Coordinates of C-alpha atoms and ligand atoms in Angstrom, one line a residue:
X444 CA -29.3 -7.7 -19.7
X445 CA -30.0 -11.2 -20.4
X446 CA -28.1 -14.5 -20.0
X447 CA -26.5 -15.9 -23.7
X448 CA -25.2 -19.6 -23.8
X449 CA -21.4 -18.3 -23.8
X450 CA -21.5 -15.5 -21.0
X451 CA -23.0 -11.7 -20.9
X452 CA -23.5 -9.5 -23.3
X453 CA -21.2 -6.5 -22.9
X454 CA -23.6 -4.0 -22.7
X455 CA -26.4 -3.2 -19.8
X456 CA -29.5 -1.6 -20.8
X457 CA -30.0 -0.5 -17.1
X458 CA -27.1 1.8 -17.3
X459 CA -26.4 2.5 -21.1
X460 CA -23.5 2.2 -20.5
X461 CA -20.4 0.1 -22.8
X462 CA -19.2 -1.8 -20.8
X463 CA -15.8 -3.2 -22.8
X464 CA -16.8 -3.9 -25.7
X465 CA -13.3 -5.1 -26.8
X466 CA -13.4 -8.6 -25.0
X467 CA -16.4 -11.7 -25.9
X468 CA -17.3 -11.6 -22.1
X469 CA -17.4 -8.0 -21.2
X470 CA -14.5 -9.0 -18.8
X471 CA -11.4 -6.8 -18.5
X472 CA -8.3 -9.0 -17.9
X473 CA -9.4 -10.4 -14.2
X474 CA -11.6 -7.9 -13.4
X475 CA -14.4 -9.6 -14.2
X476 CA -17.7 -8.3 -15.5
X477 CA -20.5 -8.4 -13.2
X478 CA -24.4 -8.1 -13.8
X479 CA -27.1 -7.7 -11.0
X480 CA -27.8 -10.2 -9.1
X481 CA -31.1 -10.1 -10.4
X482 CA -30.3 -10.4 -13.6
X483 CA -28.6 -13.6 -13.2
X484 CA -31.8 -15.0 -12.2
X485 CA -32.2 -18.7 -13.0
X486 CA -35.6 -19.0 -11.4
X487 CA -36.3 -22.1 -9.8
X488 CA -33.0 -22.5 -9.0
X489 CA -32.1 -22.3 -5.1
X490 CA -28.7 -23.1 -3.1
X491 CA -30.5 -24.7 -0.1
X492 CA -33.0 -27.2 0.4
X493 CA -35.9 -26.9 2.7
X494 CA -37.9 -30.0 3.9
X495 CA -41.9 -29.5 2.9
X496 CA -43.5 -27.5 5.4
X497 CA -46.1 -29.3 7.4
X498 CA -49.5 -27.8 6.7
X499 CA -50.9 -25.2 8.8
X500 CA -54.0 -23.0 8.9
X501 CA -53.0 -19.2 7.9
X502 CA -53.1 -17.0 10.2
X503 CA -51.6 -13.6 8.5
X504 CA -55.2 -13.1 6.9
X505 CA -54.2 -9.9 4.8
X506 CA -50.8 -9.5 5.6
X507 CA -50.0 -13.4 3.7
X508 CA -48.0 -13.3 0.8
X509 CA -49.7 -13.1 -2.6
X510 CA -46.7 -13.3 -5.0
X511 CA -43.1 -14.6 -5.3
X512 CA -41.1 -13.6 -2.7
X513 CA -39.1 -12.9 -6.1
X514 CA -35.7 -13.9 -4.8
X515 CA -32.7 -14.9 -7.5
X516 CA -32.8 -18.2 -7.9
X517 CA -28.4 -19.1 -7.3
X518 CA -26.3 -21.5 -6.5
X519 CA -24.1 -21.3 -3.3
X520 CA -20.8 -21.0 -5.7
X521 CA -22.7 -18.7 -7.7
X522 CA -24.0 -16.8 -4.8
X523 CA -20.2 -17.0 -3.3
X524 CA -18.7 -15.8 -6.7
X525 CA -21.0 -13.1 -7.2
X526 CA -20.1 -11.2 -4.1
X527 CA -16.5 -12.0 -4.5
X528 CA -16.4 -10.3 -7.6
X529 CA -18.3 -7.3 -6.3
X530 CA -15.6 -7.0 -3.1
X531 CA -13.1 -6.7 -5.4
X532 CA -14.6 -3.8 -7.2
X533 CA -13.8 -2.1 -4.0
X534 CA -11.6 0.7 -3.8
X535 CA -9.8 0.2 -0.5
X536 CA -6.9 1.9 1.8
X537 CA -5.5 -1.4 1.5
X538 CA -5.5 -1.4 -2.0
X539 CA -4.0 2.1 -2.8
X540 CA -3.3 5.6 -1.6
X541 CA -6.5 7.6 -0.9
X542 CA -6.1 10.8 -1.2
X543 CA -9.6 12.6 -0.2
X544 CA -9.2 15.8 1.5
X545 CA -11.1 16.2 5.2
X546 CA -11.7 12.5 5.5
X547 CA -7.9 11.8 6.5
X548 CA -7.9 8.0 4.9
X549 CA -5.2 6.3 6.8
X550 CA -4.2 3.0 7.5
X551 CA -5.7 1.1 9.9
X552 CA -3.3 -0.9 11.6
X553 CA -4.3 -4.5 12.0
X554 CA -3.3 -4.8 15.7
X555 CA -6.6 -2.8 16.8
X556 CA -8.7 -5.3 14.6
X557 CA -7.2 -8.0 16.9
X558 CA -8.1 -6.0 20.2
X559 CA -11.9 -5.3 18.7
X560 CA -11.8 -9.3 18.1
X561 CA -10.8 -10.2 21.8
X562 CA -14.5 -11.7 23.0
X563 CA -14.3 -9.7 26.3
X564 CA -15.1 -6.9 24.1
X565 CA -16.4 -7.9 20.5
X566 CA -19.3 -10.4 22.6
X567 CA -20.8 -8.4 25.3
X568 CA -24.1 -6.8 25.1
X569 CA -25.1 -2.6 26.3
X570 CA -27.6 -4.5 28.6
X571 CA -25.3 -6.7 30.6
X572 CA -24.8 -5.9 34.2
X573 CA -21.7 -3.4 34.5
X574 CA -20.1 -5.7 37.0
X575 CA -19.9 -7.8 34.6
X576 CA -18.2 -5.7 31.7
X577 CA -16.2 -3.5 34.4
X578 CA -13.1 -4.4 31.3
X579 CA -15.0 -2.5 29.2
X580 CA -16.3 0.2 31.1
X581 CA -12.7 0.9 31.6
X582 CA -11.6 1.0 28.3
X583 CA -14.2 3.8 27.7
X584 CA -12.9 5.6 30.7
X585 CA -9.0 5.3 29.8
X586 CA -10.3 6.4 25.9
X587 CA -11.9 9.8 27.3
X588 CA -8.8 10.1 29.6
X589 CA -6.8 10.7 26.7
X590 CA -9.1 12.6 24.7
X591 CA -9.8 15.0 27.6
X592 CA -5.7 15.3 27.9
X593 CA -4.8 15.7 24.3
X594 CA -7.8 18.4 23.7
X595 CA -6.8 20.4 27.1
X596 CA -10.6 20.3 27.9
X597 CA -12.6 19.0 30.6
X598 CA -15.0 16.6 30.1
X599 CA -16.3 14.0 27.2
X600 CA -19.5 12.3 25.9
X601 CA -18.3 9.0 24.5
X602 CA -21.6 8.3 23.0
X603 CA -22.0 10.3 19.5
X604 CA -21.3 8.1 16.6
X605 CA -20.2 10.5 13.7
X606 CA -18.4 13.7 13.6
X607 CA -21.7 15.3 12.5
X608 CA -23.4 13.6 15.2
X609 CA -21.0 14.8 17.4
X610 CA -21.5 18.5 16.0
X611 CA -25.2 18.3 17.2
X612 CA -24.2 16.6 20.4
X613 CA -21.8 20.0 21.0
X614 CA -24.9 22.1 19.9
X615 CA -27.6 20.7 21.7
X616 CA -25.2 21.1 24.8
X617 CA -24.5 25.0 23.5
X618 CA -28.5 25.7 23.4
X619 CA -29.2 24.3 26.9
X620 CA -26.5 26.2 28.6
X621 CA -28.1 29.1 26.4
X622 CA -31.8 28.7 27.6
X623 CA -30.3 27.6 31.5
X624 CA -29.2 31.7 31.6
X625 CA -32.4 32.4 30.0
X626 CA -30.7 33.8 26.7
X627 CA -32.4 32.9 23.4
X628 CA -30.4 33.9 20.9
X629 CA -30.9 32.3 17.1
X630 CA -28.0 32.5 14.9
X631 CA -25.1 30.1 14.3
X632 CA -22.3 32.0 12.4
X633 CA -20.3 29.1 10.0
X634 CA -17.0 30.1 7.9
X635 CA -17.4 30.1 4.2
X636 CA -15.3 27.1 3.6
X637 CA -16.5 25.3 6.3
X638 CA -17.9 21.3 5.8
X639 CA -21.7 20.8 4.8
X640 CA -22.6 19.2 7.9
X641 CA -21.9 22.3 9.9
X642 CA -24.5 24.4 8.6
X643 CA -27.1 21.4 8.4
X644 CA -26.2 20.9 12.1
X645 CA -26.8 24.3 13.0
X646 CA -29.8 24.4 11.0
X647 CA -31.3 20.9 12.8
X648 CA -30.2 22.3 16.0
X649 CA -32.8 25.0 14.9
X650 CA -30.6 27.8 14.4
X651 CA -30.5 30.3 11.6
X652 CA -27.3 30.1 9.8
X653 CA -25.3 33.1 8.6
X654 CA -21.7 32.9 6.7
X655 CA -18.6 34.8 7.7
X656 CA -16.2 35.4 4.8
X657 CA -13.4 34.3 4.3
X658 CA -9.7 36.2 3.8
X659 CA -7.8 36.2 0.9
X660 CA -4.9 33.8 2.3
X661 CA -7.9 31.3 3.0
X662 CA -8.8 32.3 7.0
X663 CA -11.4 33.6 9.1
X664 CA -11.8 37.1 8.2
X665 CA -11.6 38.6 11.9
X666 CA -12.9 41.8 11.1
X667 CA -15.4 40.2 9.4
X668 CA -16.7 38.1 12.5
X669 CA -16.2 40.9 14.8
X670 CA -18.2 43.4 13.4
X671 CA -21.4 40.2 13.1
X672 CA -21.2 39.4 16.7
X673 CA -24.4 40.2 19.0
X674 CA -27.2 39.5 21.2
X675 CA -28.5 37.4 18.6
X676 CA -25.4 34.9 17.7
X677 CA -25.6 31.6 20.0
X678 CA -22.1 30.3 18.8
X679 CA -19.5 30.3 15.7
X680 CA -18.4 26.6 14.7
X681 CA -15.0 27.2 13.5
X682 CA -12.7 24.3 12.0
X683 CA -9.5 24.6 12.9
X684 CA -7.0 23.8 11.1
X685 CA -9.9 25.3 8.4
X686 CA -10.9 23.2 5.6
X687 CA -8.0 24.8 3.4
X688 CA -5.7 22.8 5.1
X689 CA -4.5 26.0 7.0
X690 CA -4.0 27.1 10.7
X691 CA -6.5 29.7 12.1
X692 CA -3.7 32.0 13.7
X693 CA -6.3 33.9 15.5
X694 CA -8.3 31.5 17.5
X695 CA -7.4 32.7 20.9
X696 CA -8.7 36.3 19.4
X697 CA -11.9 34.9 18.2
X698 CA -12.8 32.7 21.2
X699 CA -12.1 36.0 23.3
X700 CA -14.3 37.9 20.5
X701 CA -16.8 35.1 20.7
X702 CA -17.0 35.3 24.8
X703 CA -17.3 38.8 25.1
X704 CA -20.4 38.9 22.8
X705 CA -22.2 35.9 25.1
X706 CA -21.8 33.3 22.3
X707 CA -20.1 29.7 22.7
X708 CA -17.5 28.6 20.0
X709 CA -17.8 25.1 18.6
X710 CA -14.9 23.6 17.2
X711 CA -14.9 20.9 14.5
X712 CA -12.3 19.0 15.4
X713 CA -12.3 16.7 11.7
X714 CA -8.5 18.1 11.5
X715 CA -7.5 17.2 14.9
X716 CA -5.0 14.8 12.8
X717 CA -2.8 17.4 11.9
X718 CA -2.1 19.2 15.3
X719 CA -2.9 16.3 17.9
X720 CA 0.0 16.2 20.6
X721 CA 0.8 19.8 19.5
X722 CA -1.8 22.0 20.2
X723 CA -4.9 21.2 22.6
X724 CA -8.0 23.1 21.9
X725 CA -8.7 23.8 24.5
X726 CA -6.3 26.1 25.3
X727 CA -7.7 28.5 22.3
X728 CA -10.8 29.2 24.1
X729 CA -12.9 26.1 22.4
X730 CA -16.1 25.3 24.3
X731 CA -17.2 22.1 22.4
X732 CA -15.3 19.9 19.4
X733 CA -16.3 16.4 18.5
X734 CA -12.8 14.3 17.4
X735 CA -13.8 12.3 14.6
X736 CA -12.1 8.5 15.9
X737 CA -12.4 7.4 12.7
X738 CA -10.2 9.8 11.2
X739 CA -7.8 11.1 13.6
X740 CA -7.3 7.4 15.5
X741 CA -7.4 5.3 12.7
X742 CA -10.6 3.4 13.0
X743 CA -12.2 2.1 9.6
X744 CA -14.6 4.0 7.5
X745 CA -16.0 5.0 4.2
X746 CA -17.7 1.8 4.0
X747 CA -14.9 0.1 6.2
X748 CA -16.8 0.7 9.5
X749 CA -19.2 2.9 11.8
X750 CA -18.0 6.2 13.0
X751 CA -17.3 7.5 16.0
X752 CA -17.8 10.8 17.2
X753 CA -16.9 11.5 20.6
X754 CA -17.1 15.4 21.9
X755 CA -15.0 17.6 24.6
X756 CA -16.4 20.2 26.3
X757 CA -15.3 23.1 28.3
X758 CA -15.9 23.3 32.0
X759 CA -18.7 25.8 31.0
X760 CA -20.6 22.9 29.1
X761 CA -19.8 20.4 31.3
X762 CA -23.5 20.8 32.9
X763 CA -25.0 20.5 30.0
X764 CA -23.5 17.2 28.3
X765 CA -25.2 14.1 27.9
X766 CA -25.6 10.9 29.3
X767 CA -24.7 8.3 30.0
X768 CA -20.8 8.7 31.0
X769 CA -18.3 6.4 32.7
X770 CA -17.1 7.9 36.1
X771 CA -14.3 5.3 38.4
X772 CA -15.8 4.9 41.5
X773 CA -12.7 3.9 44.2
X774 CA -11.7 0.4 42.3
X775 CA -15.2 0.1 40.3
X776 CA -16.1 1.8 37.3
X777 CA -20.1 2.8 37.1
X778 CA -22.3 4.0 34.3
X779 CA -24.1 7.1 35.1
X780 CA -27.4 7.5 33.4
X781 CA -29.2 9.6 35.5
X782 CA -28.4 12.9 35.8
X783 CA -26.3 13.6 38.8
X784 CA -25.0 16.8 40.5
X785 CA -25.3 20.0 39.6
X786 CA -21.8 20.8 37.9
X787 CA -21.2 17.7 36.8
X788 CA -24.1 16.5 34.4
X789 CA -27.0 18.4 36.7
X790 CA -28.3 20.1 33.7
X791 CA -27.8 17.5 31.2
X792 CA -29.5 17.7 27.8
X793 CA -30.7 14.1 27.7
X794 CA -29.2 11.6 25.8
X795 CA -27.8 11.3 21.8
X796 CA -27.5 7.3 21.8
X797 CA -29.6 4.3 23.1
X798 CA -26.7 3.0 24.4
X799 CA -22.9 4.0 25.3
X800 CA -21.2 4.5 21.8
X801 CA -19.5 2.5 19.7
X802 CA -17.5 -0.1 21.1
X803 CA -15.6 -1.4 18.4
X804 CA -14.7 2.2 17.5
X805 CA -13.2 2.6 20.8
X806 CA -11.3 -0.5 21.2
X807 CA -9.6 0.4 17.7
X808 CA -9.3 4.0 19.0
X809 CA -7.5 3.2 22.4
X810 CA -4.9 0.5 21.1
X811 CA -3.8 2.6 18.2
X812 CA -3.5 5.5 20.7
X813 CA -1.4 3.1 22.9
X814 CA 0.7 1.7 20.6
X815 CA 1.4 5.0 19.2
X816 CA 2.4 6.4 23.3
X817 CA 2.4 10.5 23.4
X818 CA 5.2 10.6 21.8
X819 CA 3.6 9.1 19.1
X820 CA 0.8 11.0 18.7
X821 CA 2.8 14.0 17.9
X822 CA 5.4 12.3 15.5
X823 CA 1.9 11.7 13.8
X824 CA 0.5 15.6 13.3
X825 CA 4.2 15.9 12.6
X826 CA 4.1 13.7 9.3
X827 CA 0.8 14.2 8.4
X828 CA 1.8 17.4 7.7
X829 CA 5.3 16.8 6.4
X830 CA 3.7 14.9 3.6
X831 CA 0.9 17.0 2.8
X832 CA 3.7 20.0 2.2
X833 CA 5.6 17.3 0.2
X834 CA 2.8 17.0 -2.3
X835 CA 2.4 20.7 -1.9
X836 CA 5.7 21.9 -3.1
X837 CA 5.7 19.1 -5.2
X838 CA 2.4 20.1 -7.5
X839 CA 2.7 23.7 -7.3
X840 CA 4.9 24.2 -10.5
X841 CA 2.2 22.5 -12.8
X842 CA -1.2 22.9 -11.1
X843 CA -2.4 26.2 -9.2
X844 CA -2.3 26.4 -5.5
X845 CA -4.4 29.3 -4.3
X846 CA -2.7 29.4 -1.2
X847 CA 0.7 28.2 -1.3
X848 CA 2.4 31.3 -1.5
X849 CA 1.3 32.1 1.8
X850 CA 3.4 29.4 3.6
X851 CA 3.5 25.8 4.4
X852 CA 0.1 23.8 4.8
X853 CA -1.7 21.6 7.7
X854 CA -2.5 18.2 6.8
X855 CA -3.8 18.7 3.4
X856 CA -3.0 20.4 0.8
X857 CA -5.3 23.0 -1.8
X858 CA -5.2 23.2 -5.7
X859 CA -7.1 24.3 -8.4
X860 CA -7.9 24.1 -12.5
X861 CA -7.1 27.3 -13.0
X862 CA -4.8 27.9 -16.3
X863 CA -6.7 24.1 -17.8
X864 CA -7.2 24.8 -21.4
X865 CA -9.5 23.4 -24.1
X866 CA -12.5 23.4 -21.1
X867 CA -10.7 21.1 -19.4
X868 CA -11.5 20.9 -15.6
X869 CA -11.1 19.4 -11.9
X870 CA -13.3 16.4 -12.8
X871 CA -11.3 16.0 -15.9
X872 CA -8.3 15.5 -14.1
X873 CA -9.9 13.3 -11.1
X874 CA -11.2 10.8 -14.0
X875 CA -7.8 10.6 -15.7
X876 CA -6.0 9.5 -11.9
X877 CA -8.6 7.0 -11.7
X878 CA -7.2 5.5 -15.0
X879 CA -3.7 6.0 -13.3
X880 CA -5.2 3.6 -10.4
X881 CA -5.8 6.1 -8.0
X882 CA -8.8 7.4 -6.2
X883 CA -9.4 10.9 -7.0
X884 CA -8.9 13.5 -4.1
X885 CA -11.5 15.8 -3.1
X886 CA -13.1 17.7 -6.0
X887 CA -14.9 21.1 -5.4
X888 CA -14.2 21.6 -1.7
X889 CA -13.6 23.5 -0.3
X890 CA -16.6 26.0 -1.6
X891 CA -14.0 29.1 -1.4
X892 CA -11.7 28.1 -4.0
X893 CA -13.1 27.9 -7.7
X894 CA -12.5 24.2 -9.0
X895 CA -10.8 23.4 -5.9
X896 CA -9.0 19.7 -5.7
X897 CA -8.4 19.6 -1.9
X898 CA -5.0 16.5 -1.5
X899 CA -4.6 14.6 2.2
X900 CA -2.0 11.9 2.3
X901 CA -2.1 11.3 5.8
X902 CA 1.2 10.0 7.2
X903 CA 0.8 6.6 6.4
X904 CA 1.9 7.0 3.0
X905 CA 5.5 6.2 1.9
X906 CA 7.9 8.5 0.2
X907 CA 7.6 6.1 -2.7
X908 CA 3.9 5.8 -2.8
X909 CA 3.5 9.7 -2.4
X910 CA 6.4 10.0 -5.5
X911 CA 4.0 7.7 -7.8
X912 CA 0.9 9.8 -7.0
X913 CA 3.0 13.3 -7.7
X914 CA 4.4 11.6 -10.9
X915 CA 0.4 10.6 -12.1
X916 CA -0.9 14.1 -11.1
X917 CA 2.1 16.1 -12.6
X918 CA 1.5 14.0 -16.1
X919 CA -2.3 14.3 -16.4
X920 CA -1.7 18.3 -15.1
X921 CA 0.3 19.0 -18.0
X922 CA -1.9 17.3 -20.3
X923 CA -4.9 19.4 -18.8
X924 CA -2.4 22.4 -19.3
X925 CA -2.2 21.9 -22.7
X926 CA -5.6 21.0 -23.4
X927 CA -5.6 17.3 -24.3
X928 CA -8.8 16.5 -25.8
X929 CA -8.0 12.5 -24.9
X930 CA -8.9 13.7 -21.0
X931 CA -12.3 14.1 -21.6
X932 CA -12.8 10.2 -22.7
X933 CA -11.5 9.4 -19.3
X934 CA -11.3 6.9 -17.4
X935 CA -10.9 4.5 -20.2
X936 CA -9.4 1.8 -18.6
X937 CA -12.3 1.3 -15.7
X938 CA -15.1 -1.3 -16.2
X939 CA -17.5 2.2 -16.3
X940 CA -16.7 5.4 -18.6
X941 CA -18.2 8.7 -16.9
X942 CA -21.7 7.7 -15.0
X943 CA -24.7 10.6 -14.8
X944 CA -23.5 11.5 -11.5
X945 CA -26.0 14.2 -11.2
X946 CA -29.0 12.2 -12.3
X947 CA -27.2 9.1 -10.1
X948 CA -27.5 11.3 -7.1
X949 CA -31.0 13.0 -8.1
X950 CA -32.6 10.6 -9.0
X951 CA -30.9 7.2 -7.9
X952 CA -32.8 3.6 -9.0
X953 CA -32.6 1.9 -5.4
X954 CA -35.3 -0.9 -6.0
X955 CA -34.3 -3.6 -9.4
X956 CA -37.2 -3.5 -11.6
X957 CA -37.4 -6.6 -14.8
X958 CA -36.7 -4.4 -17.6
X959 CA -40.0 -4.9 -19.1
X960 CA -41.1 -3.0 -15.5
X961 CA -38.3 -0.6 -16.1
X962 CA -39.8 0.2 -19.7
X963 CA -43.2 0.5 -18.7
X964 CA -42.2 3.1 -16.2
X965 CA -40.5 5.5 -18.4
Ligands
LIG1031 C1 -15.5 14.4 8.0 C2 -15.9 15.8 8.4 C3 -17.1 16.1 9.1 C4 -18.2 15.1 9.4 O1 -17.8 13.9 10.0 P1 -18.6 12.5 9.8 O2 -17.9 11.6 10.8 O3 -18.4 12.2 8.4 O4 -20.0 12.8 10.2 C5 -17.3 17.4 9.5 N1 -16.4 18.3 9.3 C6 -15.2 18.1 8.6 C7 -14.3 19.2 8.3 C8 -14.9 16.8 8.1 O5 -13.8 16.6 7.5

């Protein structure tokens, strides 16, 4: 693309892509049109000025700097406008209902943002002397508190930053109690429907991974697992409720199933949303779950903000968890980093982390958890799933819903394309809601359900906002019902059309090249 006297032109040549051609700028009403920042280049152009460097002798020899550094040459308003206009290109939970399945995209109250701000805790550094953040070594102690009460278990490592870190914290911990008994066993058995990181964890963890099927009403097939389990299974990682949005009923019966055989069961605990303050996990046999924070206690993510990943573990991993952890100490709170006695960390697996976690994460964590009280919590599983059954009951009329007949749902709730005609299809649909002004939910997970379109709300949402979504869904499902051809043009309202997705994610362009560079590659 390259700079005219009166603005861009409204096409890219990096993309191919029309981008409107039905305005002079390429602007839609105030969204606003906006190239690379390398292609705005006005070289020689800079928004600071540096005093002339006194001369020196070189000492970089063959590391010194042959070329242009090659940076655009801006403005500060132009550097300042630029970025504005990409934030607001931003689909945001404070923008709009987002309705992803599994990532539980709720609001995240602004109150913990102002606690994450105090300086006590947004300006201390993991090297400081713990007598002097005693404050925060609290915070982290009063957090695992009520992680360790809600769950039923008995202990916590703070430190894991994602949920899938947290998976191959819970691992890690599952193999060392494993080779402490001198037992080496190599499979991991994973539900069909279960998230991508759980295999890929089991299969880092250096496992072999092996599926159990699923039932027809969307659950662990019991018979299934039974008849699998042996000398040579090390655990099952089960998510519960499953990635259907459903309850596993037999837990209890699998954990006892999983025990017997001399196996450990790992819980993803993604959905804790949808049962916290009504079921603790640990009370269905569960040896190790990470809580995501960032899901279930409302911390930021999805571009918003780091992870968190904090995991429980039975007393039977206990032993085997990692350091560092916060114990109180009389009136003083110490950081353990050594490993310490024998049933308490004795047999630790080392560490996941440099450091203790993520602060921020659990500053947001512990105030929302406080301002919500027990109570609270509950009320919150409560709607969460309240809403997810509105849309449910809502839907099922006009788009398939494998397994709504079967009862209510969790937190989420599971459609499908079948009965689209004209070769109409999940994407189809997603692209149309993004023309509605909605982010698209979760398209072909879970694995188990052909063309699957998997809804969360979270309880967040408003009667009113969930109406508008139905209403949008409901009007692009019976268009897709009766084959409208117009769905495959969609979105036609968006600053992009449909992207490549497959070549964007095969083979993504991550460094800009001048398109005389570009060309020259191809
Ligand atoms: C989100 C999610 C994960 C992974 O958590 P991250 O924090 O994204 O690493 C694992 N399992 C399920 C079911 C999830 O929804």
């Amino acid at each position: 693309m390259s700079i005219n006297q009166s603005g861009w032109r409204p096409e890219s040549p990096q993309t191919g892509v029309e981008a409107s051609a039905d305005t002079f700028t390429g602007n839609r009403a105030l969204m606003l049109e906006e190239p690379l920042i390398f292609e705005m280049d006005e070289r020689g152009g800079t928004g600071v000025d540096f005093a002339e460097a006194p001369k020196v002798s070189s000492r970089l020899g063959s590391l010194e700097r042959n070329r242009d550094i090659d940076l655009p040459g801006l403005s500060e308003p132009q550097t300042v406008r630029h970025y504005t206009r990409l934030s607001r290109q931003n689909y945001a939970i404070d923008l709009g209902l987002f309705p992803l399945g599994s990532c539980t995209m709720k609001h995240n109250p602004r109150l913990n943002e102002r606690m994450a701000r105090l300086p006590g805790f947004a300006d201390i550094h993991p090297l400081q002397p713990v007598d002097t953040v005693q404050g925060a070594l609290k915070l982290i102690a009063d957090l695992g508190e009520w992680l360790i009460k809600l769950t039923g278990m008995h202990s916590v490592a703070m430190s894991p930053k994602a949920g899938a870190h947290g998976e191959l914290c819970g691992l890690l911990a599952i193999r060392s109690a494993l080779e402490a008994r001198g037992d080496k066993r190599e499979v991991v058995l994973v539900p069909e429907s279960a998230h991508g990181t759980n295999p890929a964890t089991a299969a880092f963890a250096g496992y072999r991974v092996e599926n159990i099927p699923a039932t027809e009403r969307g659950r662990v097939d019991l018979a299934a697992l039974k008849a699998r389990l042996g000398p040579d299974v090390a655990a099952v990682m089960i998510t519960n409720p499953n990635t259907c949005g459903l309850f596993e009923p037999d837990m209890i019966e699998i954990s006892k199933a999983v025990h017997e055989a001399g196996a450990l069961v790992y819980c993803d605990g993604a959905n804790f949303n949808a049962i916290v303050g009504r079921v603790r996990p640990g009370d269905l046999g569960i040896d190790a779950m990470h809580i995501n924070l960032h899901k279930t206690f409302s911390t930021p993510h999805g571009g918003g903000g780091p992870g968190s990943g904090p995991v429980v573990f039975s007393e039977a991993l206990t032993p085997f968890a990692p350091l560092p952890f916060v114990e109180k100490q009389g009136d003083h709170y110490a950081l353990i980093e050594e490993e310490t006695a024998e049933e308490h960390h004795g047999r630790t697996f080392g560490r996941m982390t440099a450091f203790h976690g993520q602060m921020g994460m659990f500053t947001r964590a512990l105030s929302y958890i406080l301002s919500h009280g027990a109570d609270g919590l509950r009320q919150v599983a409560e709607d969460a799933v309240l809403n997810a059954n509105y849309v449910l009951r809502a839907l099922e009329d006009v788009l398939d819903a494998p397994f709504g007949k079967s009862g209510p749902c969790m937190h989420e709730a599971l459609f499908s394309d079948k009965g689209f005609e004209g070769g109409l299809s999940t994407l189809d649909l997603a692209k149309a809601l993004i023309d509605e002004g909605f982010h698209p939910m979760t398209m072909y997970f879970p694995l188990v359900v052909h063309g699957a379109m998997l809804i969360e709300p979270t309880e967040t949402e408003s009667k009113a906002a969930l109406d508008q979504f139905i209403g949008a869904i409901r009007n692009v499902a019976e268009r897709a019902k009766a084959g409208d051809p117009s769905l495959k043009a969609a979105p036609v309202h968006a600053p992009r059309r449909r992207l490549d997705e497959t070549l964007a994610a095969r083979k993504p362009v991550l460094v800009y090249k001048e398109p005389e560079q570009a060309q020259a590659a191809e």
